[in-house]
Coordinates of C-alpha atoms in Angstrom, one line a residue:
M1 CA 8.9 17.6 -26.8
N2 CA 12.7 18.2 -26.7
L3 CA 14.4 19.2 -23.5
L4 CA 17.9 19.2 -22.0
I5 CA 18.1 18.9 -18.2
K6 CA 21.7 19.8 -17.2
G7 CA 23.8 19.1 -14.1
G8 CA 21.2 17.6 -11.7
R9 CA 21.7 14.7 -9.4
V10 CA 19.9 12.0 -11.4
I11 CA 18.4 9.3 -9.2
D12 CA 16.9 6.3 -11.0
P13 CA 16.6 3.1 -9.0
S14 CA 15.4 1.2 -12.1
Q15 CA 19.0 1.5 -13.3
G16 CA 20.8 1.7 -10.0
M17 CA 21.7 5.3 -11.0
D18 CA 22.7 8.1 -8.6
A19 CA 25.1 10.6 -10.2
V20 CA 25.4 14.2 -11.4
M21 CA 24.6 14.2 -15.1
D22 CA 22.5 15.6 -17.9
V23 CA 19.3 14.1 -19.4
L24 CA 18.4 14.8 -23.0
I25 CA 14.9 14.2 -24.2
A26 CA 14.0 14.2 -27.9
D27 CA 10.6 13.7 -29.4
G28 CA 9.2 12.9 -26.0
V29 CA 11.6 10.1 -25.1
V30 CA 14.9 9.9 -23.2
L31 CA 17.6 10.0 -25.9
E32 CA 20.7 10.2 -23.8
L33 CA 22.1 10.3 -20.2
G34 CA 25.6 11.5 -19.5
Q35 CA 27.9 14.4 -18.6
G36 CA 28.4 17.4 -20.8
L37 CA 25.6 16.6 -23.3
S38 CA 24.8 19.0 -26.1
A39 CA 21.5 19.4 -27.8
P40 CA 20.4 20.8 -31.2
E41 CA 20.2 24.6 -31.3
G42 CA 17.0 25.9 -29.9
T43 CA 16.4 23.0 -27.5
P44 CA 15.0 24.3 -24.2
A45 CA 17.2 23.7 -21.2
I46 CA 16.8 23.4 -17.5
D47 CA 19.8 24.2 -15.2
A48 CA 19.3 21.5 -12.5
T49 CA 22.5 22.3 -10.6
G50 CA 21.9 21.5 -6.9
L51 CA 18.6 19.8 -7.7
I52 CA 17.4 16.2 -7.8
V53 CA 16.2 14.7 -11.2
T54 CA 14.0 11.6 -11.0
P55 CA 11.7 9.6 -13.2
G56 CA 8.3 11.3 -13.2
L57 CA 6.5 10.7 -9.9
I58 CA 3.4 8.4 -10.0
D59 CA 0.4 8.6 -7.7
M60 CA -1.4 5.3 -8.0
H61 CA -4.4 6.4 -5.9
V62 CA -6.3 9.6 -6.6
H63 CA -9.9 10.7 -7.0
L64 CA -10.5 13.1 -9.9
R65 CA -14.3 13.1 -9.3
D66 CA -14.9 13.2 -13.1
P67 CA -17.5 12.2 -14.3
G68 CA -20.4 13.5 -12.2
L69 CA -18.8 15.1 -9.2
E70 CA -16.9 18.0 -11.0
Y71 CA -18.0 20.5 -8.3
K72 CA -15.3 18.8 -6.1
E73 CA -12.5 18.3 -8.8
D74 CA -12.2 17.6 -12.5
I75 CA -9.6 16.2 -14.7
A76 CA -8.2 19.6 -15.6
T77 CA -7.9 20.9 -12.0
G78 CA -6.8 17.5 -10.6
S79 CA -4.0 17.2 -13.2
R80 CA -2.9 20.8 -12.4
S81 CA -2.7 19.8 -8.7
A82 CA -0.7 16.7 -9.7
A83 CA 1.7 18.6 -11.8
A84 CA 2.3 21.1 -9.0
G85 CA 3.0 18.2 -6.7
G86 CA 5.6 16.8 -9.1
F87 CA 3.4 13.9 -10.4
T88 CA 3.6 13.1 -14.1
S89 CA 1.1 10.3 -13.9
V90 CA -1.9 9.6 -11.7
A91 CA -4.3 6.6 -11.5
C92 CA -7.8 7.7 -10.8
M93 CA -10.3 5.7 -8.8
P94 CA -13.7 4.6 -10.2
N95 CA -16.1 5.8 -7.5
T96 CA -17.4 8.6 -9.8
S97 CA -21.0 9.1 -11.0
P98 CA -21.5 7.0 -13.0
V99 CA -18.8 4.7 -11.7
I100 CA -16.1 3.5 -14.1
D101 CA -17.4 0.0 -14.7
S102 CA -17.8 0.0 -18.5
K103 CA -15.8 0.7 -21.6
A104 CA -17.9 3.8 -22.2
V105 CA -17.1 5.5 -18.9
A106 CA -13.4 4.5 -19.1
S107 CA -13.1 5.9 -22.6
Y108 CA -14.8 9.1 -21.5
V109 CA -12.1 9.6 -18.8
I110 CA -9.2 8.7 -21.2
N111 CA -10.5 11.0 -24.0
K112 CA -11.1 13.9 -21.6
A113 CA -7.7 13.5 -20.1
K114 CA -6.1 13.6 -23.6
S115 CA -7.7 17.0 -24.2
E116 CA -7.6 18.6 -20.7
A117 CA -5.0 16.9 -18.5
L118 CA -1.5 18.2 -18.0
V119 CA -0.3 14.8 -16.8
N120 CA -0.9 11.2 -17.8
V121 CA -4.2 9.9 -16.4
F122 CA -4.7 6.2 -16.1
P123 CA -8.2 5.1 -15.0
I124 CA -8.9 2.3 -12.5
G125 CA -12.1 0.4 -13.2
C126 CA -14.5 -1.2 -10.8
I127 CA -14.1 -4.8 -9.6
T128 CA -17.9 -5.2 -9.5
K129 CA -20.7 -3.9 -11.6
G130 CA -21.8 -0.5 -10.3
G131 CA -19.3 -0.9 -7.4
K132 CA -22.1 -2.7 -5.6
G133 CA -20.2 -5.9 -4.7
E134 CA -22.7 -8.2 -6.3
S135 CA -21.3 -9.4 -9.6
L136 CA -18.0 -8.9 -11.4
A137 CA -17.6 -6.0 -13.8
E138 CA -16.3 -6.8 -17.3
M139 CA -12.6 -6.6 -16.4
G140 CA -11.5 -7.6 -19.9
E141 CA -13.5 -4.8 -21.5
L142 CA -12.1 -2.4 -18.9
K143 CA -8.5 -3.4 -19.6
E144 CA -9.1 -3.1 -23.4
A145 CA -10.5 0.4 -22.8
G146 CA -7.3 1.4 -21.0
C147 CA -7.9 0.7 -17.3
V148 CA -4.7 -0.2 -15.5
G149 CA -6.3 -1.8 -12.5
V150 CA -9.7 -2.6 -10.8
S151 CA -10.9 -1.5 -7.4
D152 CA -14.2 -0.8 -5.6
D153 CA -12.3 1.8 -3.6
G154 CA -14.4 3.5 -1.0
K155 CA -16.0 0.1 -0.3
P156 CA -14.7 -3.4 0.2
V157 CA -15.8 -6.4 -1.8
C158 CA -17.5 -8.1 1.2
N159 CA -18.3 -11.4 -0.6
S160 CA -15.2 -13.6 -0.2
E161 CA -16.2 -15.9 -3.1
L162 CA -16.6 -12.9 -5.4
M163 CA -13.2 -11.5 -4.4
R164 CA -11.6 -14.9 -5.0
R165 CA -13.1 -15.0 -8.5
A166 CA -12.0 -11.4 -9.1
L167 CA -8.4 -12.2 -8.2
E168 CA -8.4 -15.4 -10.4
Y169 CA -9.9 -13.6 -13.4
A170 CA -7.7 -10.5 -13.1
K171 CA -4.6 -12.8 -12.9
G172 CA -5.7 -14.4 -16.2
I173 CA -5.9 -11.1 -18.1
G174 CA -3.0 -9.4 -16.3
I175 CA -4.7 -6.5 -14.5
A176 CA -4.0 -5.3 -11.0
V177 CA -6.6 -5.8 -8.3
I178 CA -6.6 -3.0 -5.6
S179 CA -8.4 -3.8 -2.4
H180 CA -10.1 -1.3 -0.1
S181 CA -9.8 -3.5 3.0
E182 CA -12.2 -2.9 5.9
D183 CA -14.7 -5.0 7.7
L184 CA -17.9 -2.9 7.5
A185 CA -19.6 -4.7 10.4
L186 CA -16.7 -3.7 12.7
V187 CA -16.7 -0.2 11.3
G188 CA -20.4 0.3 12.0
E189 CA -21.1 3.9 12.6
G190 CA -17.5 4.7 13.5
V191 CA -16.1 8.1 12.3
M192 CA -12.5 8.0 13.7
N193 CA -10.0 5.7 15.2
E194 CA -11.2 3.9 18.3
G195 CA -9.1 4.9 21.3
F196 CA -8.5 7.5 23.9
V197 CA -9.1 10.5 21.7
S198 CA -12.4 9.1 20.3
T199 CA -13.6 8.4 23.9
E200 CA -12.5 11.9 25.0
L201 CA -14.4 13.5 22.1
G202 CA -17.4 11.3 22.4
L203 CA -17.1 10.1 18.8
K204 CA -17.9 6.5 17.7
G205 CA -14.6 4.7 17.0
I206 CA -13.4 2.4 14.3
P207 CA -11.2 -0.4 15.7
W208 CA -7.9 -1.3 14.1
A209 CA -9.2 -4.8 13.8
A210 CA -11.6 -3.6 11.1
E211 CA -8.7 -3.1 8.8
D212 CA -6.5 -6.0 9.9
I213 CA -9.2 -8.6 9.5
A214 CA -10.0 -7.5 6.0
V215 CA -6.3 -7.3 5.0
A216 CA -5.8 -10.8 6.3
R217 CA -8.7 -12.1 4.2
E218 CA -7.2 -10.5 1.0
V219 CA -3.8 -12.1 1.8
Y220 CA -5.3 -15.5 2.3
L221 CA -7.4 -15.2 -0.9
A222 CA -4.3 -14.2 -2.9
E223 CA -2.3 -17.0 -1.4
F224 CA -5.1 -19.5 -2.2
A225 CA -5.6 -18.2 -5.8
G226 CA -1.9 -17.8 -6.5
A227 CA -2.8 -14.3 -7.7
P228 CA -1.4 -10.9 -6.9
V229 CA -3.4 -8.3 -4.8
H230 CA -2.6 -4.7 -3.9
I231 CA -3.8 -3.3 -0.6
A232 CA -4.7 0.3 -0.7
H233 CA -3.9 2.9 2.1
I234 CA -2.8 0.7 5.0
S235 CA -2.7 2.4 8.3
T236 CA -2.2 -0.1 11.2
V237 CA 0.5 -2.0 13.0
G238 CA -1.4 -5.2 12.2
S239 CA -1.8 -4.6 8.5
A240 CA 2.0 -4.0 8.1
R241 CA 2.7 -7.1 10.1
I242 CA 0.3 -9.3 8.1
I243 CA 1.7 -8.1 4.8
R244 CA 5.3 -8.5 6.0
N245 CA 4.7 -12.1 7.0
A246 CA 2.8 -12.8 3.8
K247 CA 5.6 -11.6 1.7
A248 CA 8.1 -13.7 3.7
R249 CA 6.2 -16.8 2.6
G250 CA 5.9 -15.8 -1.0
V251 CA 2.4 -14.4 -1.2
K252 CA 2.0 -11.9 -4.2
V253 CA 0.9 -9.0 -2.1
T254 CA 1.8 -5.3 -2.5
C255 CA 0.5 -2.3 -0.6
E256 CA 0.6 1.4 -0.2
T257 CA 0.3 4.0 2.5
A258 CA -0.4 7.7 2.4
P259 CA 1.6 10.6 3.8
H260 CA -1.1 11.4 6.4
Y261 CA -0.7 8.0 7.9
F262 CA 3.0 8.4 8.6
T263 CA 2.7 12.1 9.6
L264 CA -0.5 12.6 11.7
T265 CA -2.1 10.7 14.6
D266 CA -5.8 10.8 15.7
D267 CA -4.8 13.8 17.9
A268 CA -5.3 15.9 14.7
V269 CA -9.1 15.3 15.1
R270 CA -9.2 17.3 18.3
G271 CA -11.4 20.3 17.9
Y272 CA -13.6 18.1 15.7
N273 CA -11.4 19.0 12.7
T274 CA -13.2 17.5 9.7
N275 CA -10.1 18.0 7.6
A276 CA -8.6 15.2 9.7
K277 CA -11.4 12.8 8.8
M278 CA -10.6 10.1 6.3
N279 CA -11.0 6.4 5.7
P280 CA -9.2 4.6 7.0
P281 CA -9.0 7.0 9.9
L282 CA -5.8 8.6 11.4
R283 CA -4.5 6.1 13.9
S284 CA -2.2 6.1 17.0
A285 CA 1.5 7.0 17.4
A286 CA 2.3 3.3 17.3
D287 CA 0.6 3.0 13.9
V288 CA 2.5 6.0 12.5
E289 CA 5.8 4.4 13.6
A290 CA 4.7 1.1 12.0
M291 CA 4.1 2.9 8.7
K292 CA 7.6 4.4 8.8
A293 CA 9.1 1.0 9.6
G294 CA 7.1 -0.7 6.8
L295 CA 8.3 1.9 4.3
A296 CA 11.9 1.5 5.5
D297 CA 12.0 -2.3 5.4
G298 CA 10.2 -2.7 2.1
T299 CA 6.9 -4.1 3.5
I300 CA 5.1 -1.1 2.0
D301 CA 5.7 -0.8 -1.7
A302 CA 4.4 2.6 -2.6
I303 CA 3.4 6.1 -1.2
A304 CA 0.1 7.2 -2.7
T305 CA -2.0 10.2 -1.7
D306 CA -5.6 9.0 -1.8
H307 CA -6.2 12.6 -3.0
A308 CA -9.9 13.0 -2.1
P309 CA -11.3 16.5 -2.9
H310 CA -14.6 17.6 -1.2
H311 CA -16.6 20.8 -1.5
P312 CA -16.4 23.1 1.7
D313 CA -20.1 22.4 2.3
E314 CA -19.3 18.7 2.7
K315 CA -16.6 19.4 5.3
D316 CA -18.0 22.4 7.1
V317 CA -20.5 20.3 9.0
E318 CA -20.7 18.2 12.2
F319 CA -17.9 15.7 12.4
N320 CA -20.2 12.7 12.2
V321 CA -21.7 13.7 8.9
A322 CA -18.6 15.2 7.2
L323 CA -17.4 13.2 4.2
N324 CA -14.1 11.3 4.5
G325 CA -11.0 12.4 2.7
I326 CA -8.4 15.1 2.1
V327 CA -6.5 16.6 -0.8
G328 CA -2.9 15.4 -0.9
L329 CA -1.2 15.8 -4.3
E330 CA 0.6 19.0 -3.5
T331 CA 1.8 18.1 0.0
S332 CA 2.8 14.5 -0.7
L333 CA 6.4 15.1 -1.8
P334 CA 7.5 17.4 1.1
L335 CA 5.9 15.1 3.7
S336 CA 7.7 12.1 2.1
L337 CA 11.0 14.0 1.9
K338 CA 10.8 14.5 5.6
L339 CA 11.3 10.8 6.0
V340 CA 14.6 11.2 4.2
E341 CA 15.5 14.1 6.5
E342 CA 14.7 11.9 9.5
G343 CA 16.9 9.1 8.3
C344 CA 13.9 6.7 7.8
L345 CA 14.6 6.4 4.0
D346 CA 17.3 7.4 1.6
L347 CA 16.4 9.3 -1.6
N348 CA 16.8 6.2 -3.8
H349 CA 14.3 4.3 -1.8
L350 CA 11.9 7.2 -1.8
V351 CA 12.0 7.5 -5.6
S352 CA 11.2 3.8 -5.8
L353 CA 8.2 4.3 -3.5
M354 CA 6.9 7.3 -5.5
S355 CA 7.8 6.3 -9.1
C356 CA 9.4 2.9 -9.9
N357 CA 7.2 0.7 -7.7
P358 CA 3.8 2.2 -8.6
A359 CA 4.8 1.8 -12.3
K360 CA 5.6 -1.9 -11.7
I361 CA 2.4 -2.6 -9.7
L362 CA 0.2 -1.1 -12.4
G363 CA 2.2 -2.3 -15.4
L364 CA 3.0 1.2 -16.7
D365 CA 5.8 2.0 -19.1
R366 CA 6.9 4.8 -16.7
G367 CA 9.0 5.0 -13.6
T368 CA 12.4 5.0 -15.4
L369 CA 14.8 7.2 -17.2
K370 CA 16.3 4.4 -19.3
V371 CA 17.2 5.4 -22.9
G372 CA 14.1 5.0 -25.0
A373 CA 11.7 5.5 -22.1
V374 CA 8.9 8.1 -22.1
G375 CA 10.4 11.5 -21.1
D376 CA 8.5 12.0 -17.9
V377 CA 10.8 13.7 -15.3
T378 CA 10.4 15.4 -11.9
V379 CA 13.0 18.0 -10.9
I380 CA 13.0 18.5 -7.1
D381 CA 14.5 21.2 -4.9
P382 CA 14.8 19.4 -1.5
A383 CA 15.7 22.6 0.3
K384 CA 12.9 24.8 -1.0
E385 CA 10.8 26.1 1.9
W386 CA 7.1 27.1 1.4
Q387 CA 3.8 27.3 3.3
V388 CA 0.6 25.5 2.5
E389 CA -2.0 28.1 1.7
A390 CA -5.5 27.2 0.5
A391 CA -5.6 30.0 -2.1
K392 CA -2.4 28.7 -3.7
L393 CA -3.5 25.1 -4.0
E394 CA -4.2 24.1 -7.6
S395 CA -6.9 21.6 -6.6
K396 CA -10.5 22.8 -6.8
S397 CA -11.0 21.7 -3.2
K398 CA -9.0 22.8 -0.2
N399 CA -9.7 20.1 2.4
S400 CA -6.2 19.6 3.8
P401 CA -5.2 19.1 7.4
F402 CA -1.8 20.7 6.5
L403 CA -3.1 24.2 5.8
G404 CA -0.7 26.7 7.4
W405 CA 2.1 24.1 7.7
K406 CA 5.6 25.1 6.6
M407 CA 7.0 22.6 4.2
K408 CA 10.5 21.8 3.0
G409 CA 11.1 20.5 -0.5
R410 CA 9.0 20.6 -3.6
A411 CA 9.0 19.9 -7.3
V412 CA 10.3 22.9 -9.3
Y413 CA 9.8 21.4 -12.7
T414 CA 7.3 18.7 -13.8
V415 CA 8.1 17.3 -17.3
V416 CA 5.7 15.1 -19.3
K417 CA 6.9 13.6 -22.6
G418 CA 9.6 16.3 -22.7
Q419 CA 7.3 19.2 -22.1
V420 CA 7.4 21.3 -19.0
V421 CA 3.9 21.3 -17.6
Y422 CA 4.7 22.9 -14.3
Q423 CA 7.4 25.3 -13.1
A424 CA 7.5 26.5 -9.5

């Protein structure tokens, strides 16, 4: 749990830090930052010359499929995928089997992660019992068990009164509420974004209004309750505009988007590509630009993957019946670094989006390299070129729309509590 990282460009927005220096970790925590640091004899060292050193990246929205759906992914394989992507911490969603709506299931995830995971695993519990949207889960019990947030991700809480009470109760106990925002009546039997491409392919569309209306409801409920809410995986022009306006008037709303929403449009569905099927669906070019603008101006607080592994048998079917979701832990960093290359973001802002801000939203003692902080570090080579190959992905599932893509930039060392858990 001791490590010396020498000569890297250390970027830590939590301290306003961007300078070439060394990082010394001892007993799993950051002991010292500075130039020309020395360490006790025998301390492992990383030469980070020409590389970027950041607080460990945090993905606040992943699906590890454990318990119950381990044929898609499990805690061991999901954490290996996270480590390979440069993530030192992940927050896993509760739509498992059984769902994470009790202390027993939350404790199972935490205990299994302690013995099998390479990275920190923080469970998200359900907002409602069974994730059924009918009555509130025992949020206090879930927080005591170690859950860092609650969400019925995969489904919205349709009952507005129930969502109001969830926000009020969660505010009282200090746990984050993460909303999957969609109007199911408008979604109907839709399977992709409603527009020219859906019409051309003969597929039932999902209108942007299905997301925007639901996001607006969450914003107004949060404003009414005086409680914070976090909106998962936003994808539309309207969602960004609603959240931007809400923040301007002081509503406690945060949100995330995923790399596929600022990289791909619904054109990716052509050929009935089920690896381009997700929820919310890939949108239009205007929506992609809105995600970039929202990231640039601070409307969008975090980049999260919504890593959603599926077995090939669940994707190698007709588009209408294929399951939603893609794997994303290992492609998130290079796709996000592309925003820096394009001039949309600078590196400091990107580190905030992928480390500091997720930590703040979930209340984690991570996302910083301050002296005394947990020694979670990501070392990045922004110039490293590589190709996405299914056989080389650490995830148990390979359902990615980026297979065959040439990427630039990746994590070359992932360090958790002073221990190297991944080396490229």
